[in-house]
Amino acid sequence: MAGAVTAVPAPRRGQVARHEPAEGLRAHSAALLRQAERLRAAAAALDRKGPQAEAFRRRVEALAERCATAAAGLARSAEQLDTAVRPR
C-alpha cells in the first residue's frame, strides 16, 4: 500500500521511559565490568589443579579482559556522547 500511514502506539502507563543513550552505554559498561569480576572470581575459586585447569583459568581471564576492554570502550563512547550533546 503506497502512502499508507502506520500508527505508533502510545507508551503504556507505568512504562519506564527510554534512557538517554549515554546512560545506556554506562549501564552496559557497568554490567560488563561486573561480569568480568564474576568470571575472575569463579576462576579463582576453581579447586582443580593441573595443566587443563590452568589453561581454563587463562581462557577465563582472557574473556574477563575482553569484557573489561569492551566496558572501557562503552564508557569512552558515553563520554563522547555527553560531550557532543552538552550546550556550549
XYZ file of C-alpha atoms in Angstrom:
88
model
C 0.000 0.000 0.000
C 1.716 3.121 -1.181
C 1.324 6.082 1.110
C -0.145 4.064 3.985
C 0.410 5.550 7.425
C 1.152 3.268 10.314
C 0.207 4.311 13.792
C 2.812 4.191 16.517
C 1.231 3.061 19.776
C 1.412 5.437 22.703
C 3.585 4.425 25.661
C 1.779 2.283 28.178
C 1.024 3.679 31.586
C 3.771 2.882 34.037
C 6.226 2.059 31.272
C 9.752 3.188 32.022
C 10.937 5.961 29.761
C 13.878 5.280 27.482
C 17.186 6.277 28.954
C 19.497 8.664 27.279
C 21.942 6.836 25.001
C 24.954 7.712 27.171
C 23.209 6.338 30.259
C 22.512 3.093 28.438
C 26.152 2.793 27.409
C 27.250 3.370 31.005
C 24.800 0.732 32.251
C 26.120 -1.818 29.756
C 29.685 -0.884 30.687
C 28.970 -1.482 34.374
C 27.303 -4.809 33.581
C 30.349 -5.948 31.606
C 32.658 -4.963 34.475
C 30.523 -6.950 36.913
C 30.634 -9.926 34.557
C 34.429 -9.685 34.352
C 34.607 -9.683 38.162
C 32.340 -12.735 38.364
C 34.409 -14.584 35.781
C 37.642 -13.863 37.643
C 36.138 -14.869 40.987
C 34.795 -18.124 39.571
C 38.145 -18.995 38.011
C 39.950 -18.231 41.267
C 37.512 -20.391 43.224
C 38.071 -23.388 40.965
C 39.755 -26.051 43.084
C 41.070 -28.126 40.195
C 44.807 -28.408 39.617
C 46.870 -29.333 36.604
C 47.514 -28.105 33.097
C 43.890 -28.295 31.957
C 42.734 -26.250 34.938
C 45.437 -23.652 34.310
C 44.518 -23.481 30.628
C 40.884 -22.991 31.615
C 41.819 -20.192 34.028
C 43.829 -18.447 31.296
C 40.885 -18.662 28.895
C 38.514 -17.289 31.531
C 40.954 -14.463 32.326
C 41.188 -13.636 28.617
C 37.394 -13.495 28.420
C 37.232 -11.296 31.525
C 39.806 -8.980 29.974
C 37.717 -8.765 26.787
C 34.706 -7.798 28.914
C 36.739 -5.112 30.686
C 38.080 -3.772 27.379
C 34.572 -3.591 25.920
C 33.347 -1.868 29.098
C 36.068 0.763 28.768
C 35.091 1.359 25.144
C 31.443 1.809 26.074
C 32.403 4.234 28.850
C 34.506 6.282 26.391
C 31.604 6.341 23.943
C 29.278 7.586 26.680
C 31.728 10.392 27.484
C 31.895 11.345 23.814
C 28.097 11.421 23.613
C 27.952 13.607 26.709
C 30.493 15.988 25.195
C 28.639 16.112 21.883
C 25.268 17.000 23.405
C 26.407 19.493 26.061
C 25.393 23.046 25.279
C 28.356 25.348 24.650
